Amino acid sequence: MFADRATIVIRSGKGGDGHVSFRREKYVPDGGPDGGDGGKGGDVIFEVDEGMTTLSDFRHRRKYSAGNGEEGGKKRCHGKNGADIVLKVPLGTVIRESGSGQVIADMSGDVRRRVILKGGRGGCGNMHYATATMQAPKYAQPGQEARELEVLLELKLIADVGLVGYPNAGKSTLLSRVTNADPKIGSYPFTTLEPGLGVVDLGDGQGFVMADIPGLIEGASQGLGLGHEFLRHIDRTRVLIHLVDAAGTEGRDPMEDVRQIRKELAAYSPEIAARPQILAANKLDLVPPEEREALTETFRKEFEDENTRVCGISAATGEGVDALIKMAFEMLSRMDRTPVCYEQEYFPEEHLAANNLPYTVEKDPDEDHVFVVEGPKVEKMLGYTNLESEKGFRFFQNFLKDTGILDELEALGIEEGDTVRMYGHQFEYFRS
């Protein structure tokens, strides 16, 4: 099956922790703080690979992580930055936040490389916290935590013209005749199991890209059959060529086929259904010569309007194909050819702020006026902070404020003089 969707989890690198150490050398027994800064965590980067055509590489591995930053060292040594991870995707890949479906990045147009998740900032070593009154700080800043996000990768082909229609309407045959593409052709339902791209070369540097969208069936927009898997590939097309088996070789009514495909397009996207279309009445070579013009005229009277043109063709013999291509090119020449790109809707830096890490703030069910705060970052900060010093305690208070813990205590009704417990520590609460 053609891999044009994949859901993966990406994780940036954690920032390295700042280091606590003091200069200890011969003849310098009481040197100042020299703990170095932690290294920055690695970024998660997406990059277009022109040689890729599917998302199959992401079907067998679900989680991708950048490297963590190293902890700072003694003698003001900076920790090594974590390695970035670069994920290669085909041109036209749209990256969405999986829960909301909002667009994070569209890897098309001028966008060839994009940082999706930034690595955590490295923590400052204790050398940064020395002052005239606090010359031996025994605390350092932890590195920012990693960010993790589940994303949906969705490949949308980039083409000017899209071929749509029922299976065996002749789309693959037409694509192979007018472009350099070499699609598989056969008289089977859903012969085309993956979209195909080809370039129509009109000479003198003119031409356009054509996409063969796998055959649709009634109900495709609701998820029936295989066709619904490929409707997304017409999103970027500007002109649609709707092929219909005008000879009715499959035993269906050609007029009803046209109505059903139009219905599917409108159900999927009214905006797409309203784009300029050419109805190509195909397989005229299987219609008696004396009836071909009348048959084409019947389609013209039924379906041609200001948005739809009708052209009788035979993709197998080439009859009418030049006129069809000329018609499509004329439509395109009157339109803006700037690539269709999706605007960013979801901003990971806003939704995944480093301070939005899990913690709990609860009233103690067994004791009045006692509140309990727990969480991995709270525990780590307590281990890195010298609460016996005035500056260290103020440093920890700012952490509680920045993370929103103080706001949650207020929301729970904490009052001055109440007790806050955190991993063996007890604090008396006072409003600052």
Coordinates of N, CA, C and O in Angstrom, one line a residue, residues 63-182:
K63 N 9.1 6.3 17.1 CA 9.6 7.3 18.0 C 11.0 7.8 17.5 O 11.8 7.0 17.2
Y64 N 11.2 9.1 17.5 CA 12.4 9.7 17.0 C 12.9 10.7 18.1 O 12.1 11.6 18.4
S65 N 14.1 10.6 18.6 CA 14.6 11.5 19.6 C 15.9 12.1 19.3 O 16.8 11.4 18.7
A66 N 16.0 13.4 19.6 CA 17.3 14.1 19.5 C 18.1 13.8 20.7 O 17.7 13.2 21.7
G67 N 19.4 14.1 20.7 CA 20.3 13.8 21.8 C 20.2 14.8 22.9 O 19.8 16.0 22.7
N68 N 20.4 14.4 24.2 CA 20.4 15.2 25.3 C 21.7 16.0 25.5 O 22.8 15.5 25.1
G69 N 21.6 17.2 26.0 CA 22.8 18.0 26.3 C 23.5 17.4 27.5 O 22.9 16.8 28.4
E70 N 24.9 17.5 27.6 CA 25.6 16.9 28.7 C 25.7 17.9 29.8 O 25.6 19.1 29.6
E71 N 25.9 17.4 31.0 CA 26.0 18.2 32.2 C 27.3 19.1 32.1 O 28.3 18.6 31.6
G72 N 27.2 20.3 32.7 CA 28.4 21.1 32.8 C 29.5 20.4 33.7 O 29.1 19.5 34.4
G73 N 30.7 20.8 33.6 CA 31.8 20.2 34.3 C 32.5 21.2 35.2 O 32.2 22.4 35.3
K74 N 33.5 20.7 35.9 CA 34.4 21.5 36.7 C 35.2 22.5 35.8 O 35.2 22.3 34.6
K75 N 35.8 23.5 36.5 CA 36.7 24.4 35.8 C 36.0 25.1 34.6 O 36.5 25.3 33.6
R76 N 34.7 25.5 34.9 CA 33.9 26.2 33.9 C 33.7 25.5 32.6 O 33.5 26.2 31.5
C77 N 33.8 24.2 32.6 CA 33.7 23.5 31.3 C 32.2 23.4 30.9 O 31.3 23.0 31.7
H78 N 31.9 23.7 29.7 CA 30.6 23.7 29.1 C 30.3 22.3 28.7 O 31.1 21.6 28.0
G79 N 29.1 21.8 29.0 CA 28.7 20.5 28.6 C 28.4 20.4 27.1 O 28.1 21.4 26.5
K80 N 28.7 19.3 26.5 CA 28.5 19.1 25.0 C 27.0 19.2 24.7 O 26.2 18.7 25.3
N81 N 26.7 19.9 23.6 CA 25.4 20.0 23.1 C 24.9 18.7 22.6 O 25.7 17.9 22.0
G82 N 23.6 18.4 22.7 CA 23.0 17.2 22.2 C 22.9 17.2 20.7 O 22.8 18.3 20.1
A83 N 23.0 16.1 20.1 CA 22.9 16.0 18.6 C 21.5 16.2 18.1 O 20.6 15.7 18.6
D84 N 21.4 17.0 17.0 CA 20.1 17.2 16.4 C 19.7 15.9 15.7 O 20.6 15.1 15.3
I85 N 18.4 15.7 15.4 CA 18.0 14.6 14.6 C 17.3 15.2 13.4 O 16.4 16.1 13.6
V86 N 17.7 14.8 12.2 CA 17.1 15.3 11.0 C 16.3 14.3 10.3 O 16.8 13.2 9.9
L87 N 15.0 14.5 10.1 CA 14.1 13.5 9.5 C 13.8 14.0 8.1 O 13.3 15.1 7.8
K88 N 14.1 13.1 7.1 CA 13.9 13.4 5.7 C 12.5 13.0 5.3 O 12.0 11.9 5.6
V89 N 11.8 13.9 4.6 CA 10.5 13.7 4.1 C 10.4 14.1 2.6 O 11.1 14.9 2.1
P90 N 9.4 13.5 1.9 CA 9.2 14.0 0.5 C 8.6 15.4 0.4 O 8.0 15.9 1.3
L91 N 8.9 16.0 -0.7 CA 8.3 17.3 -1.0 C 6.8 17.2 -0.9 O 6.2 16.3 -1.5
G92 N 6.2 18.2 -0.3 CA 4.7 18.2 -0.2 C 4.2 17.6 1.1 O 3.0 17.5 1.3
T93 N 5.1 17.2 2.0 CA 4.6 16.6 3.3 C 4.1 17.7 4.2 O 4.8 18.7 4.4
V94 N 2.9 17.5 4.7 CA 2.3 18.4 5.7 C 2.5 17.8 7.1 O 2.1 16.6 7.3
I95 N 3.0 18.5 8.0 CA 3.2 18.0 9.4 C 2.2 18.6 10.3 O 2.0 19.9 10.4
R96 N 1.3 17.8 10.9 CA 0.2 18.3 11.8 C 0.4 17.8 13.2 O 0.9 16.7 13.4
E97 N -0.1 18.5 14.2 CA -0.3 18.0 15.5 C -1.4 17.0 15.5 O -2.5 17.3 15.1
S98 N -1.1 15.8 16.0 CA -2.0 14.7 15.7 C -3.4 14.9 16.4 O -4.4 14.4 15.9
G99 N -3.4 15.5 17.6 CA -4.6 15.6 18.3 C -5.6 16.6 17.7 O -6.8 16.3 17.5
S100 N -5.1 17.7 17.3 CA -6.0 18.8 16.7 C -6.1 18.8 15.2 O -7.0 19.3 14.6
G101 N -5.0 18.2 14.6 CA -5.0 18.2 13.1 C -4.4 19.5 12.6 O -4.4 19.7 11.4
Q102 N -4.0 20.4 13.5 CA -3.5 21.7 13.0 C -2.2 21.6 12.4 O -1.3 20.8 12.8
V103 N -1.9 22.5 11.4 CA -0.7 22.4 10.6 C 0.5 23.0 11.4 O 0.4 24.2 11.9
I104 N 1.6 22.3 11.5 CA 2.8 22.8 12.1 C 3.7 23.3 11.0 O 4.3 24.4 11.2
A105 N 3.8 22.6 9.9 CA 4.7 23.0 8.8 C 4.2 22.3 7.6 O 3.8 21.2 7.6
D106 N 4.4 23.0 6.4 CA 4.1 22.4 5.1 C 5.4 22.4 4.4 O 6.0 23.5 4.0
M107 N 6.0 21.2 4.2 CA 7.3 21.1 3.5 C 7.1 21.2 2.0 O 7.3 20.2 1.3
S108 N 6.8 22.4 1.6 CA 6.7 22.7 0.1 C 7.0 24.1 -0.1 O 7.3 24.9 0.8
G109 N 6.9 24.6 -1.4 CA 7.3 26.0 -1.7 C 8.7 26.2 -1.3 O 9.6 25.5 -1.7
D110 N 8.9 27.3 -0.6 CA 10.3 27.7 -0.2 C 10.8 27.0 1.1 O 11.9 27.1 1.5
V111 N 9.9 26.2 1.7 CA 10.2 25.5 3.0 C 10.9 24.2 2.6 O 10.2 23.3 2.2
R112 N 12.1 24.1 2.9 CA 12.9 22.9 2.6 C 13.5 22.3 3.9 O 13.9 21.1 3.9
R113 N 13.5 23.1 4.9 CA 14.1 22.6 6.2 C 13.4 23.4 7.3 O 13.3 24.7 7.2
R114 N 13.0 22.7 8.4 CA 12.3 23.4 9.4 C 12.6 22.7 10.8 O 12.5 21.5 10.9
V115 N 12.9 23.6 11.8 CA 13.0 23.0 13.2 C 11.6 23.0 13.8 O 11.0 24.0 13.9
I116 N 11.2 21.8 14.1 CA 9.9 21.6 14.6 C 9.8 21.6 16.1 O 9.0 22.2 16.7
L117 N 10.8 21.0 16.8 CA 10.9 21.0 18.2 C 12.4 21.4 18.6 O 13.3 20.8 18.2
K118 N 12.5 22.5 19.4 CA 13.8 23.0 19.8 C 14.2 22.2 21.1 O 13.4 21.9 22.0
G119 N 15.5 21.9 21.2 CA 16.0 21.3 22.3 C 16.0 22.2 23.6 O 16.0 23.4 23.4
G120 N 16.0 21.5 24.7 CA 16.0 22.3 26.0 C 17.3 23.1 26.2 O 18.4 22.7 25.8
R121 N 17.1 24.3 26.8 CA 18.3 25.1 27.1 C 19.1 24.5 28.2 O 18.6 23.9 29.2
G122 N 20.4 24.6 28.1 CA 21.3 24.1 29.1 C 21.2 24.9 30.4 O 21.0 26.1 30.3
G123 N 21.3 24.3 31.6 CA 21.3 25.0 32.8 C 22.6 25.8 33.1 O 23.7 25.3 32.7
C124 N 22.5 26.8 33.9 CA 23.7 27.6 34.2 C 24.4 27.0 35.4 O 23.7 26.5 36.4
G125 N 25.7 26.9 35.4 CA 26.5 26.4 36.5 C 26.5 27.4 37.6 O 26.1 28.6 37.5
N126 N 27.0 26.9 38.8 CA 27.0 27.8 40.0 C 27.9 29.0 39.9 O 27.8 29.9 40.6
M127 N 28.8 29.0 38.9 CA 29.7 30.2 38.7 C 28.9 31.5 38.4 O 29.3 32.6 38.6
H128 N 27.6 31.3 37.9 CA 26.8 32.5 37.5 C 26.1 33.1 38.7 O 25.6 34.2 38.6
Y129 N 26.1 32.4 39.8 CA 25.3 32.9 41.0 C 26.1 33.5 42.1 O 25.6 33.7 43.2
A130 N 27.4 33.6 41.9 CA 28.3 34.2 42.9 C 28.1 35.8 42.9 O 28.0 36.4 41.9
T131 N 27.9 36.3 44.2 CA 27.8 37.7 44.3 C 28.7 38.1 45.5 O 29.4 37.3 46.1
A132 N 28.7 39.4 45.8 CA 29.6 39.9 46.9 C 29.2 39.3 48.2 O 30.0 39.1 49.1
T133 N 27.9 39.1 48.3 CA 27.4 38.5 49.6 C 27.2 37.0 49.6 O 27.0 36.4 50.7
M134 N 27.2 36.4 48.4 CA 27.1 35.0 48.3 C 28.2 34.5 47.4 O 28.0 34.4 46.2
Q135 N 29.3 34.3 48.0 CA 30.5 33.9 47.2 C 30.7 32.4 46.9 O 31.5 32.1 46.1
A136 N 29.9 31.6 47.6 CA 30.0 30.2 47.4 C 28.6 29.5 47.2 O 28.2 28.7 48.0
P137 N 27.9 29.9 46.1 CA 26.6 29.3 45.8 C 26.7 27.8 45.6 O 27.5 27.3 44.9
K138 N 25.8 27.1 46.3 CA 25.8 25.6 46.2 C 24.6 25.1 45.4 O 24.2 24.0 45.6
Y139 N 24.2 25.9 44.5 CA 23.1 25.5 43.6 C 23.4 25.9 42.2 O 24.2 26.8 41.9
A140 N 22.8 25.1 41.3 CA 23.0 25.4 39.8 C 21.6 25.2 39.2 O 20.7 24.6 39.8
Q141 N 21.5 25.6 38.0 CA 20.2 25.6 37.3 C 20.1 24.2 36.5 O 21.0 23.9 35.7
P142 N 19.0 23.5 36.7 CA 18.8 22.3 35.9 C 18.5 22.7 34.4 O 18.1 23.8 34.1
G143 N 18.9 21.8 33.5 CA 18.6 22.0 32.1 C 17.1 21.9 31.8 O 16.4 21.3 32.6
Q144 N 16.6 22.6 30.8 CA 15.2 22.5 30.4 C 14.9 21.1 30.0 O 15.7 20.4 29.4
E145 N 13.7 20.7 30.3 CA 13.3 19.4 30.0 C 13.1 19.2 28.5 O 12.9 20.2 27.8
A146 N 13.1 18.0 28.0 CA 12.8 17.7 26.6 C 11.3 18.0 26.3 O 10.5 18.0 27.2
R147 N 11.1 18.2 25.1 CA 9.7 18.4 24.6 C 9.3 17.2 23.7 O 10.1 16.7 22.9
E148 N 8.1 16.7 23.9 CA 7.7 15.5 23.1 C 6.3 15.9 22.4 O 5.5 16.5 23.0
L149 N 6.2 15.4 21.2 CA 5.0 15.7 20.5 C 4.6 14.6 19.5 O 5.5 14.1 18.8
E150 N 3.4 14.2 19.4 CA 2.9 13.3 18.4 C 2.4 14.0 17.2 O 1.6 15.0 17.3
V151 N 3.0 13.7 16.0 CA 2.7 14.4 14.8 C 2.1 13.5 13.8 O 2.5 12.3 13.7
L152 N 1.3 14.0 12.9 CA 0.8 13.3 11.8 C 1.5 13.8 10.5 O 1.4 15.0 10.3
L153 N 2.1 12.9 9.8 CA 2.7 13.3 8.5 C 1.8 12.9 7.4 O 1.3 11.8 7.3
E154 N 1.5 13.8 6.5 CA 0.5 13.6 5.5 C 1.1 14.2 4.1 O 1.4 15.3 4.0
L155 N 1.3 13.3 3.2 CA 1.9 13.6 1.9 C 0.8 14.1 1.0 O -0.2 13.3 0.7
K156 N 0.9 15.3 0.4 CA -0.1 15.8 -0.5 C 0.8 16.1 -1.8 O 1.6 17.0 -1.8
L157 N 0.5 15.4 -2.9 CA 1.3 15.6 -4.1 C 1.2 17.1 -4.6 O 0.1 17.7 -4.4
I158 N 2.2 17.5 -5.2 CA 2.3 18.9 -5.7 C 2.2 18.7 -7.3 O 3.1 18.3 -7.9
A159 N 1.0 19.1 -7.8 CA 0.7 18.9 -9.2 C -0.2 20.1 -9.6 O -1.0 20.6 -8.9
D160 N -0.1 20.4 -10.9 CA -1.0 21.5 -11.5 C -2.3 20.9 -11.9 O -3.4 21.5 -11.7
V161 N -2.3 19.7 -12.4 CA -3.5 19.1 -12.9 C -3.7 17.7 -12.3 O -2.7 16.9 -12.2
G162 N -4.9 17.4 -11.8 CA -5.2 16.1 -11.2 C -6.2 15.3 -12.1 O -7.2 15.9 -12.5
L163 N -5.9 14.1 -12.3 CA -6.8 13.2 -13.0 C -7.7 12.4 -12.1 O -7.2 11.7 -11.2
V164 N -9.0 12.5 -12.2 CA -9.9 11.8 -11.3 C -10.9 11.0 -12.1 O -11.1 11.3 -13.3
G165 N -11.5 10.1 -11.5 CA -12.5 9.3 -12.2 C -12.6 7.9 -11.6 O -11.9 7.5 -10.7
Y166 N -13.6 7.1 -12.1 CA -13.7 5.7 -11.6 C -12.5 4.9 -12.0 O -11.8 5.2 -12.9
P167 N -12.3 3.7 -11.3 CA -11.3 2.8 -11.8 C -11.5 2.4 -13.3 O -12.6 2.3 -13.7
N168 N -10.4 2.3 -14.0 CA -10.4 1.9 -15.4 C -11.1 2.9 -16.3 O -11.5 2.6 -17.4
A169 N -11.1 4.2 -15.9 CA -11.6 5.2 -16.7 C -10.6 5.6 -17.8 O -10.9 6.3 -18.8
G170 N -9.3 5.2 -17.6 CA -8.3 5.5 -18.5 C -7.2 6.5 -18.0 O -6.5 7.0 -18.8
K171 N -7.2 6.8 -16.7 CA -6.3 7.8 -16.2 C -4.8 7.5 -16.4 O -4.0 8.3 -16.8
S172 N -4.5 6.2 -16.0 CA -3.1 5.8 -16.2 C -2.7 5.8 -17.7 O -1.5 6.1 -18.0
T173 N -3.6 5.4 -18.5 CA -3.3 5.4 -20.0 C -3.0 6.8 -20.5 O -2.0 7.0 -21.2
L174 N -3.8 7.7 -20.0 CA -3.6 9.1 -20.5 C -2.3 9.6 -19.9 O -1.5 10.3 -20.6
L175 N -2.0 9.4 -18.6 CA -0.8 9.9 -18.0 C 0.4 9.3 -18.8 O 1.4 10.0 -19.1
S176 N 0.4 8.0 -19.1 CA 1.6 7.4 -19.8 C 1.7 8.0 -21.3 O 2.8 8.1 -21.8
R177 N 0.6 8.5 -21.9 CA 0.7 9.0 -23.2 C 1.2 10.4 -23.3 O 2.0 10.8 -24.2
V178 N 0.9 11.2 -22.3 CA 1.2 12.7 -22.4 C 2.4 13.1 -21.5 O 2.9 14.2 -21.6
T179 N 2.9 12.1 -20.7 CA 4.1 12.5 -19.8 C 5.1 11.4 -19.9 O 5.0 10.4 -20.7
N180 N 6.2 11.6 -19.1 CA 7.2 10.6 -19.1 C 7.0 9.5 -18.0 O 7.9 8.7 -17.7
A181 N 5.8 9.5 -17.4 CA 5.5 8.5 -16.4 C 5.3 7.2 -17.0 O 4.9 7.1 -18.2
D182 N 5.5 6.1 -16.2 CA 5.3 4.8 -16.7 C 4.4 4.0 -15.7 O 4.9 3.1 -15.0

